Amino acid sequence: MNKRYEDLEELMSTGEAREVKRAMAVRMSLLGFVRAEAALAYCVSVQFVDKWKAIYLASGVEGLKLAYKGSPGYLKPRERENVINWIQEKKTITIEELKRYLKEEYDVFYSSNTSYTKLLEEANLSYKKTHKENSAKDEVKVEAKKKEIKDLIDKEREQIESGEVMYWMQDESHQLWGDICGYVWSKKGERTSIKMSNYRTSQTWYGAVNIYTGEFILDRAKKADTKYTIDFINWLIYRYKEARHVIIWDGASYHRSEGLRTYLEKLNGGLPESEWKVRLLRFAPNAPEQNPVEDIWLQGKNWVRKNFHRLSSFKEVTSMFETFLSGKVFKFNKIKQYLIPNI
């Protein structure tokens, strides 16, 4: 066997994983296989095969070995363009994945993560939190429901502007002692603990945001059920006696209960729908992200987490949550999208 092939065999037996991959791809190419076949066999690109074959032919097997010192820590313009294209083909990517790709394909290794971040930004990617999404969500139903709500709002534009009709997006939240736990900067090797007497202690909140003014109202409840839902509606009516109200919420069972229907029939007293004191609309199913109140709850909980060091009881937790959210004005894009043209 050719000596060069023996060298490759030895590296394939003794080398590190990346060295082995290079040696196998080069050996397959030298044996007469098409570049694409070698690339497919070892899950690499054709450029990878060409690059390491050329290095092997020029420098022998030593050129295939890992050599962090003295290796060029940069990409040539054409290589950078190829990397950007590779990144853009992916829906998501991690810095570690990008590091492996650059090292295996171009033998480039940056000492700072900033260099990798710049490549990701150049490929028009941004760092963001992942979000859960219900697989049963129907985008067609979501868009249809948005249109239905927008059409109703547009129809009652004058009454909304005058305050005769108030449109509310409503939701409930269950706050737990454990919700105070989050991420903080603290000394390495030391555990940061928060003392709590009963981490299962909880508080239920009813909240609603006015889609015209952005005003957020908040009310405490022992739990989320038909009784407390009716109590919240009564409180809303009492607070804004002169207005008629449209409440938009999800399809929770207590939003659809027989007790709630009986209450509404009595409240609206046989009046035509356009004169009802309270009307109810539901968001499309399995798509909680439609409701801006979800974002408001998150803001309140994050505020409490940031100030955990000031809290020593669950009563203080709920008080801080309530103080932060009560009376605030929120004008999210999730609200503005229903105002066509924007009010």
CSV table of C-alpha atoms in Angstrom, one decimal:
chain,number,residue,atom,x,y,z
A,1,MET,CA,0.0,0.0,0.0
A,2,ASN,CA,1.1,3.5,-0.7
A,3,LYS,CA,3.0,5.1,2.3
A,4,ARG,CA,0.6,8.0,2.3
A,5,TYR,CA,-2.3,5.7,2.7
A,6,GLU,CA,-0.6,3.9,5.6
A,7,ASP,CA,-0.2,7.3,7.3
A,8,LEU,CA,-3.8,7.9,6.9
A,9,GLU,CA,-4.7,4.5,8.3
A,10,GLU,CA,-2.6,5.2,11.3
A,11,LEU,CA,-4.2,8.6,11.9
A,12,MET,CA,-7.7,7.0,11.5
A,13,SER,CA,-6.7,4.6,14.3
A,14,THR,CA,-5.0,6.9,16.7
A,15,GLY,CA,-6.2,10.5,16.0
A,16,GLU,CA,-8.8,12.6,17.7
A,17,ALA,CA,-12.3,12.7,16.2
A,18,ARG,CA,-11.8,15.7,13.9
A,19,GLU,CA,-8.5,14.3,12.7
A,20,VAL,CA,-10.1,10.9,12.0
A,21,LYS,CA,-12.9,12.6,10.0
A,22,ARG,CA,-10.3,14.5,7.9
A,23,ALA,CA,-8.2,11.4,7.3
A,24,MET,CA,-11.2,9.2,6.3
A,25,ALA,CA,-12.6,11.9,3.8
A,26,VAL,CA,-9.1,12.3,2.2
A,27,ARG,CA,-8.5,8.6,2.0
A,28,MET,CA,-11.9,8.0,0.3
A,29,SER,CA,-11.2,10.8,-2.2
A,30,LEU,CA,-7.7,9.3,-3.0
A,31,LEU,CA,-9.2,5.9,-3.6
A,32,GLY,CA,-11.1,7.4,-6.5
A,33,PHE,CA,-14.5,8.2,-5.0
A,34,VAL,CA,-16.4,11.2,-6.2
A,35,ARG,CA,-16.0,14.2,-3.8
A,36,ALA,CA,-19.8,14.3,-3.2
A,37,GLU,CA,-19.7,10.6,-2.2
A,38,ALA,CA,-16.9,11.2,0.4
A,39,ALA,CA,-18.7,14.3,1.7
A,40,LEU,CA,-22.0,12.4,2.1
A,41,ALA,CA,-20.3,9.4,3.8
A,42,TYR,CA,-18.8,11.5,6.5
A,43,CYS,CA,-21.5,14.2,6.8
A,44,VAL,CA,-19.2,17.0,5.6
A,45,SER,CA,-19.2,19.4,2.7
A,46,VAL,CA,-17.5,19.0,-0.7
A,47,GLN,CA,-15.3,22.0,0.3
A,48,PHE,CA,-14.2,20.2,3.4
A,49,VAL,CA,-13.0,17.2,1.3
A,50,ASP,CA,-11.2,19.5,-1.2
A,51,LYS,CA,-9.5,21.6,1.5
A,52,TRP,CA,-8.1,18.7,3.5
A,53,LYS,CA,-7.1,16.7,0.5
A,54,ALA,CA,-5.1,19.7,-0.8
A,55,ILE,CA,-3.5,20.1,2.7
A,56,TYR,CA,-2.7,16.5,2.8
A,57,LEU,CA,-1.0,16.5,-0.6
A,58,ALA,CA,1.0,19.5,0.3
A,59,SER,CA,2.0,18.7,3.9
A,60,GLY,CA,1.3,15.0,4.4
A,61,VAL,CA,-0.6,13.5,7.3
A,62,GLU,CA,0.8,16.1,9.7
A,63,GLY,CA,-1.3,18.7,8.0
A,64,LEU,CA,-4.4,16.9,9.0
A,65,LYS,CA,-3.6,17.0,12.7
A,66,LEU,CA,-5.2,19.5,15.0
A,67,ALA,CA,-3.0,22.6,15.4
A,68,TYR,CA,-4.6,25.4,17.3
A,69,LYS,CA,-1.4,27.4,17.6
A,70,GLY,CA,-0.3,29.1,14.4
A,71,SER,CA,-3.6,28.4,12.6
A,72,PRO,CA,-5.1,31.4,10.8
A,73,GLY,CA,-7.9,32.8,13.1
A,74,TYR,CA,-9.8,34.4,10.3
A,75,LEU,CA,-12.0,33.6,7.3
A,76,LYS,CA,-11.3,34.7,3.8
A,77,PRO,CA,-14.0,36.8,2.1
A,78,ARG,CA,-15.3,33.9,0.1
A,79,GLU,CA,-15.2,31.5,3.1
A,80,ARG,CA,-17.1,34.1,5.2
A,81,GLU,CA,-19.8,34.3,2.5
A,82,ASN,CA,-20.1,30.5,2.5
A,83,VAL,CA,-20.4,30.5,6.3
A,84,ILE,CA,-23.1,33.1,6.2
A,85,ASN,CA,-25.1,31.1,3.7
A,86,TRP,CA,-24.7,28.0,5.8
A,87,ILE,CA,-26.1,29.8,8.9
A,88,GLN,CA,-29.0,31.2,7.0
A,89,GLU,CA,-30.1,27.7,5.9
A,90,LYS,CA,-30.8,26.9,9.5
A,91,LYS,CA,-33.8,27.8,11.5
A,92,THR,CA,-31.9,27.7,14.8
A,93,ILE,CA,-28.3,27.4,15.7
A,94,THR,CA,-26.0,27.5,18.8
A,95,ILE,CA,-22.6,29.1,19.1
A,96,GLU,CA,-21.2,25.7,19.9
A,97,GLU,CA,-22.5,24.3,16.6
A,98,LEU,CA,-21.0,27.2,14.7
A,99,LYS,CA,-17.7,26.7,16.5
A,100,ARG,CA,-17.6,23.0,15.4
A,101,TYR,CA,-18.5,23.9,11.8
A,102,LEU,CA,-15.8,26.6,11.5
A,103,LYS,CA,-13.1,24.3,13.0
A,104,GLU,CA,-13.9,21.3,10.9
A,105,GLU,CA,-14.5,23.2,7.6
A,106,TYR,CA,-12.0,26.0,7.8
A,107,ASP,CA,-9.8,25.2,10.8
A,108,VAL,CA,-10.8,28.6,12.3
A,109,PHE,CA,-11.2,28.9,16.0
A,110,TYR,CA,-11.9,32.3,17.7
A,111,SER,CA,-10.8,33.0,21.2
A,112,SER,CA,-13.8,35.2,21.9
A,113,ASN,CA,-17.5,34.4,21.4
A,114,THR,CA,-18.0,37.9,20.0
A,115,SER,CA,-16.5,36.8,16.7
A,116,TYR,CA,-19.1,34.1,16.4
A,117,THR,CA,-21.9,36.4,17.5
A,118,LYS,CA,-20.9,38.8,14.7
A,119,LEU,CA,-21.3,36.1,12.1
A,120,LEU,CA,-24.7,35.2,13.5
A,121,GLU,CA,-25.8,38.8,13.4
A,122,GLU,CA,-24.4,39.2,9.9
A,123,ALA,CA,-26.6,36.3,8.9
A,124,ASN,CA,-29.6,38.2,10.3
A,125,LEU,CA,-30.1,36.0,13.4
A,126,SER,CA,-30.8,37.3,16.9
A,127,TYR,CA,-30.6,35.7,20.3
A,128,LYS,CA,-34.1,35.1,21.7
A,129,LYS,CA,-36.0,33.0,24.1
A,130,THR,CA,-37.9,30.0,22.7
A,131,HIS,CA,-41.6,29.9,23.3
A,132,LYS,CA,-44.0,27.0,23.6
A,133,GLU,CA,-46.7,26.6,21.0
A,134,ASN,CA,-49.7,24.4,21.1
A,135,SER,CA,-49.6,21.9,18.2
A,136,ALA,CA,-53.4,22.1,18.0
A,137,LYS,CA,-53.2,25.8,17.1
A,138,ASP,CA,-55.0,26.6,13.8
A,139,GLU,CA,-53.5,29.7,12.2
A,140,VAL,CA,-56.6,30.0,9.9
A,141,LYS,CA,-58.9,30.2,12.9
A,142,VAL,CA,-56.5,32.7,14.6
A,143,GLU,CA,-56.5,35.0,11.7
A,144,ALA,CA,-60.3,34.7,11.3
A,145,LYS,CA,-60.9,35.6,14.9
A,146,LYS,CA,-58.6,38.6,14.6
A,147,LYS,CA,-60.6,39.8,11.7
A,148,GLU,CA,-63.9,39.3,13.6
A,149,ILE,CA,-62.6,41.3,16.5
A,150,LYS,CA,-61.2,44.1,14.3
A,151,ASP,CA,-64.5,44.4,12.4
A,152,LEU,CA,-66.5,44.8,15.6
A,153,ILE,CA,-64.1,47.4,16.9
A,154,ASP,CA,-64.2,49.3,13.7
A,155,LYS,CA,-68.0,49.2,13.7
A,156,GLU,CA,-68.1,50.7,17.2
A,157,ARG,CA,-65.3,53.2,16.8
A,158,GLU,CA,-67.2,56.3,17.8
A,159,GLN,CA,-68.6,54.6,20.9
A,160,ILE,CA,-65.1,53.4,21.9
A,161,GLU,CA,-63.6,56.9,21.5
A,162,SER,CA,-66.4,58.5,23.6
A,163,GLY,CA,-66.1,55.9,26.3
A,164,GLU,CA,-69.6,54.6,25.8
A,165,VAL,CA,-68.2,51.1,25.0
A,166,MET,CA,-65.0,49.7,26.6
A,167,TYR,CA,-63.2,46.7,25.0
A,168,TRP,CA,-61.2,44.6,27.5
A,169,MET,CA,-58.8,41.8,27.0
A,170,GLN,CA,-58.9,39.6,30.1
A,171,ASP,CA,-56.9,36.8,31.7
A,172,GLU,CA,-56.2,35.1,35.0
A,173,SER,CA,-52.9,34.4,36.6
A,174,HIS,CA,-51.9,32.1,39.5
A,175,GLN,CA,-49.0,33.5,41.5
A,176,LEU,CA,-46.9,31.1,43.6
A,177,TRP,CA,-44.2,31.7,46.3
A,178,GLY,CA,-41.8,29.8,44.0
A,179,ASP,CA,-42.4,32.3,41.2
A,180,ILE,CA,-40.0,34.6,43.0
A,181,CYS,CA,-37.0,32.4,42.1
A,182,GLY,CA,-35.1,33.5,39.0
A,183,TYR,CA,-31.6,34.2,37.8
A,184,VAL,CA,-29.3,36.6,39.6
A,185,TRP,CA,-25.6,37.4,39.6
A,186,SER,CA,-23.9,35.9,42.7
A,187,LYS,CA,-20.6,34.6,43.9
A,188,LYS,CA,-19.2,31.5,42.1
A,189,GLY,CA,-19.4,28.3,44.1
A,190,GLU,CA,-22.1,29.7,46.5
A,191,ARG,CA,-25.8,28.8,46.3
A,192,THR,CA,-28.2,31.7,46.4
A,193,SER,CA,-31.3,30.7,48.4
A,194,ILE,CA,-34.6,32.4,49.2
A,195,LYS,CA,-36.3,31.4,52.4
A,196,MET,CA,-40.0,30.7,52.1
A,197,SER,CA,-42.3,29.1,54.7
A,198,ASN,CA,-44.6,27.3,52.2
A,199,TYR,CA,-43.7,27.4,48.5
A,200,ARG,CA,-47.2,26.2,47.5
A,201,THR,CA,-48.8,29.4,48.9
A,202,SER,CA,-50.6,31.0,46.0
A,203,GLN,CA,-52.7,34.0,44.9
A,204,THR,CA,-55.1,34.2,41.9
A,205,TRP,CA,-55.4,37.4,40.0
A,206,TYR,CA,-58.0,38.6,37.5
A,207,GLY,CA,-56.7,41.3,35.1
A,208,ALA,CA,-57.9,43.2,32.0
A,209,VAL,CA,-56.4,45.7,29.7
A,210,ASN,CA,-58.4,48.4,27.9
A,211,ILE,CA,-57.5,48.1,24.2
A,212,TYR,CA,-58.2,51.8,23.6
A,213,THR,CA,-56.5,53.5,26.6
A,214,GLY,CA,-54.1,50.7,27.5
A,215,GLU,CA,-55.2,51.0,31.2
A,216,PHE,CA,-54.7,47.8,33.2
A,217,ILE,CA,-57.0,46.8,36.1
A,218,LEU,CA,-56.2,44.1,38.6
A,219,ASP,CA,-58.3,42.2,41.2
A,220,ARG,CA,-57.6,39.5,43.7
A,221,ALA,CA,-59.5,36.2,43.9
A,222,LYS,CA,-59.3,33.0,45.9
A,223,LYS,CA,-59.4,31.0,42.7
A,224,ALA,CA,-60.5,31.1,39.1
A,225,ASP,CA,-64.0,29.8,38.7
A,226,THR,CA,-67.5,31.0,37.7
A,227,LYS,CA,-68.2,32.8,41.0
A,228,TYR,CA,-65.0,34.8,40.9
A,229,THR,CA,-65.4,35.5,37.2
A,230,ILE,CA,-68.8,37.0,37.9
A,231,ASP,CA,-67.4,39.0,40.8
A,232,PHE,CA,-64.8,40.4,38.5
A,233,ILE,CA,-67.4,41.4,35.9
A,234,ASN,CA,-69.5,43.0,38.6
A,235,TRP,CA,-66.5,45.0,39.9
A,236,LEU,CA,-65.7,46.1,36.3
A,237,ILE,CA,-69.3,47.3,35.9
A,238,TYR,CA,-69.3,49.1,39.2
A,239,ARG,CA,-66.0,50.8,38.4
A,240,TYR,CA,-67.2,52.1,35.0
A,241,LYS,CA,-71.0,52.4,35.6
A,242,GLU,CA,-71.8,54.4,32.5
A,243,ALA,CA,-70.1,52.2,30.0
A,244,ARG,CA,-71.1,49.0,28.2
A,245,HIS,CA,-68.3,46.4,28.2
A,246,VAL,CA,-66.9,43.9,25.7
A,247,ILE,CA,-64.6,41.3,27.3
A,248,ILE,CA,-62.3,39.2,25.1
A,249,TRP,CA,-60.8,36.1,26.8
A,250,ASP,CA,-59.9,32.5,26.3
A,251,GLY,CA,-62.1,29.4,26.3
A,252,ALA,CA,-61.6,28.4,30.0
A,253,SER,CA,-64.5,26.3,31.3
A,254,TYR,CA,-65.7,29.0,33.7
A,255,HIS,CA,-65.8,31.4,30.8
A,256,ARG,CA,-68.4,29.2,29.2
A,257,SER,CA,-70.3,27.8,32.2
A,258,GLU,CA,-74.1,27.6,32.6
A,259,GLY,CA,-73.8,29.8,35.7
A,260,LEU,CA,-72.1,32.6,33.7
A,261,ARG,CA,-74.7,32.3,30.9
A,262,THR,CA,-77.6,32.6,33.4
A,263,TYR,CA,-75.9,35.7,35.0
A,264,LEU,CA,-75.5,37.4,31.6
A,265,GLU,CA,-79.1,36.7,30.6
A,266,LYS,CA,-80.3,38.3,33.8
A,267,LEU,CA,-77.8,41.2,33.4
A,268,ASN,CA,-78.7,42.0,29.8
A,269,GLY,CA,-82.4,41.6,30.4
A,270,GLY,CA,-83.7,40.8,26.9
A,271,LEU,CA,-82.1,43.9,25.4
A,272,PRO,CA,-80.8,43.9,21.8
A,273,GLU,CA,-77.2,42.7,21.6
A,274,SER,CA,-76.0,46.2,20.6
A,275,GLU,CA,-77.3,47.5,24.0
A,276,TRP,CA,-76.0,44.6,26.3
A,277,LYS,CA,-74.2,45.8,29.4
A,278,VAL,CA,-71.7,43.0,28.9
A,279,ARG,CA,-70.7,41.1,25.8
A,280,LEU,CA,-68.2,38.2,25.7
A,281,LEU,CA,-65.9,37.2,22.8
A,282,ARG,CA,-63.4,34.4,22.8
A,283,PHE,CA,-59.9,34.3,21.2
A,284,ALA,CA,-59.2,31.5,18.8
A,285,PRO,CA,-58.4,28.2,20.7
A,286,ASN,CA,-54.9,26.9,21.6
A,287,ALA,CA,-53.2,30.3,21.0
A,288,PRO,CA,-52.7,32.1,24.3
A,289,GLU,CA,-50.1,34.4,22.8
A,290,GLN,CA,-53.0,36.3,21.2
A,291,ASN,CA,-53.8,37.8,24.6
A,292,PRO,CA,-51.5,40.8,25.7
A,293,VAL,CA,-52.4,40.2,29.3
A,294,GLU,CA,-50.1,37.2,29.2
A,295,ASP,CA,-47.2,39.6,28.6
A,296,ILE,CA,-48.4,41.9,31.4
A,297,TRP,CA,-48.4,39.0,33.9
A,298,LEU,CA,-44.8,38.2,32.8
A,299,GLN,CA,-43.7,41.8,33.4
A,300,GLY,CA,-45.1,41.7,36.9
A,301,LYS,CA,-43.5,38.4,37.8
A,302,ASN,CA,-40.1,39.5,36.4
A,303,TRP,CA,-40.3,42.6,38.4
A,304,VAL,CA,-40.8,40.6,41.6
A,305,ARG,CA,-38.0,38.2,40.7
A,306,LYS,CA,-35.6,41.2,40.3
A,307,ASN,CA,-36.5,42.5,43.7
A,308,PHE,CA,-36.5,39.2,45.6
A,309,HIS,CA,-33.9,40.5,48.1
A,310,ARG,CA,-36.5,43.0,49.4
A,311,LEU,CA,-39.2,40.4,50.1
A,312,SER,CA,-39.5,38.2,53.3
A,313,SER,CA,-43.1,37.0,53.1
A,314,PHE,CA,-45.6,36.0,50.4
A,315,LYS,CA,-47.8,38.9,51.5
A,316,GLU,CA,-45.0,41.2,50.4
A,317,VAL,CA,-44.6,39.3,47.1
A,318,THR,CA,-48.3,39.8,46.2
A,319,SER,CA,-48.2,43.4,47.4
A,320,MET,CA,-45.2,44.2,45.1
A,321,PHE,CA,-46.9,42.5,42.2
A,322,GLU,CA,-50.1,44.4,42.7
A,323,THR,CA,-48.3,47.8,43.2
A,324,PHE,CA,-46.2,47.3,40.0
A,325,LEU,CA,-49.2,46.5,37.8
A,326,SER,CA,-52.1,48.4,39.1
A,327,GLY,CA,-53.0,51.5,37.1
A,328,LYS,CA,-50.2,51.0,34.6
A,329,VAL,CA,-50.8,51.7,30.9
A,330,PHE,CA,-49.8,49.1,28.3
A,331,LYS,CA,-50.0,49.7,24.6
A,332,PHE,CA,-48.5,46.6,23.0
A,333,ASN,CA,-48.5,45.8,19.3
A,334,LYS,CA,-50.8,42.9,20.2
A,335,ILE,CA,-53.4,45.5,21.1
A,336,LYS,CA,-52.7,47.9,18.3
A,337,GLN,CA,-53.2,45.3,15.7
A,338,TYR,CA,-56.9,45.2,16.4
A,339,LEU,CA,-57.3,49.0,15.9
A,340,ILE,CA,-57.6,49.4,12.1
A,341,PRO,CA,-56.9,52.1,11.4
A,342,ASN,CA,-55.2,52.7,14.7
A,343,ILE,CA,-57.4,54.7,17.1
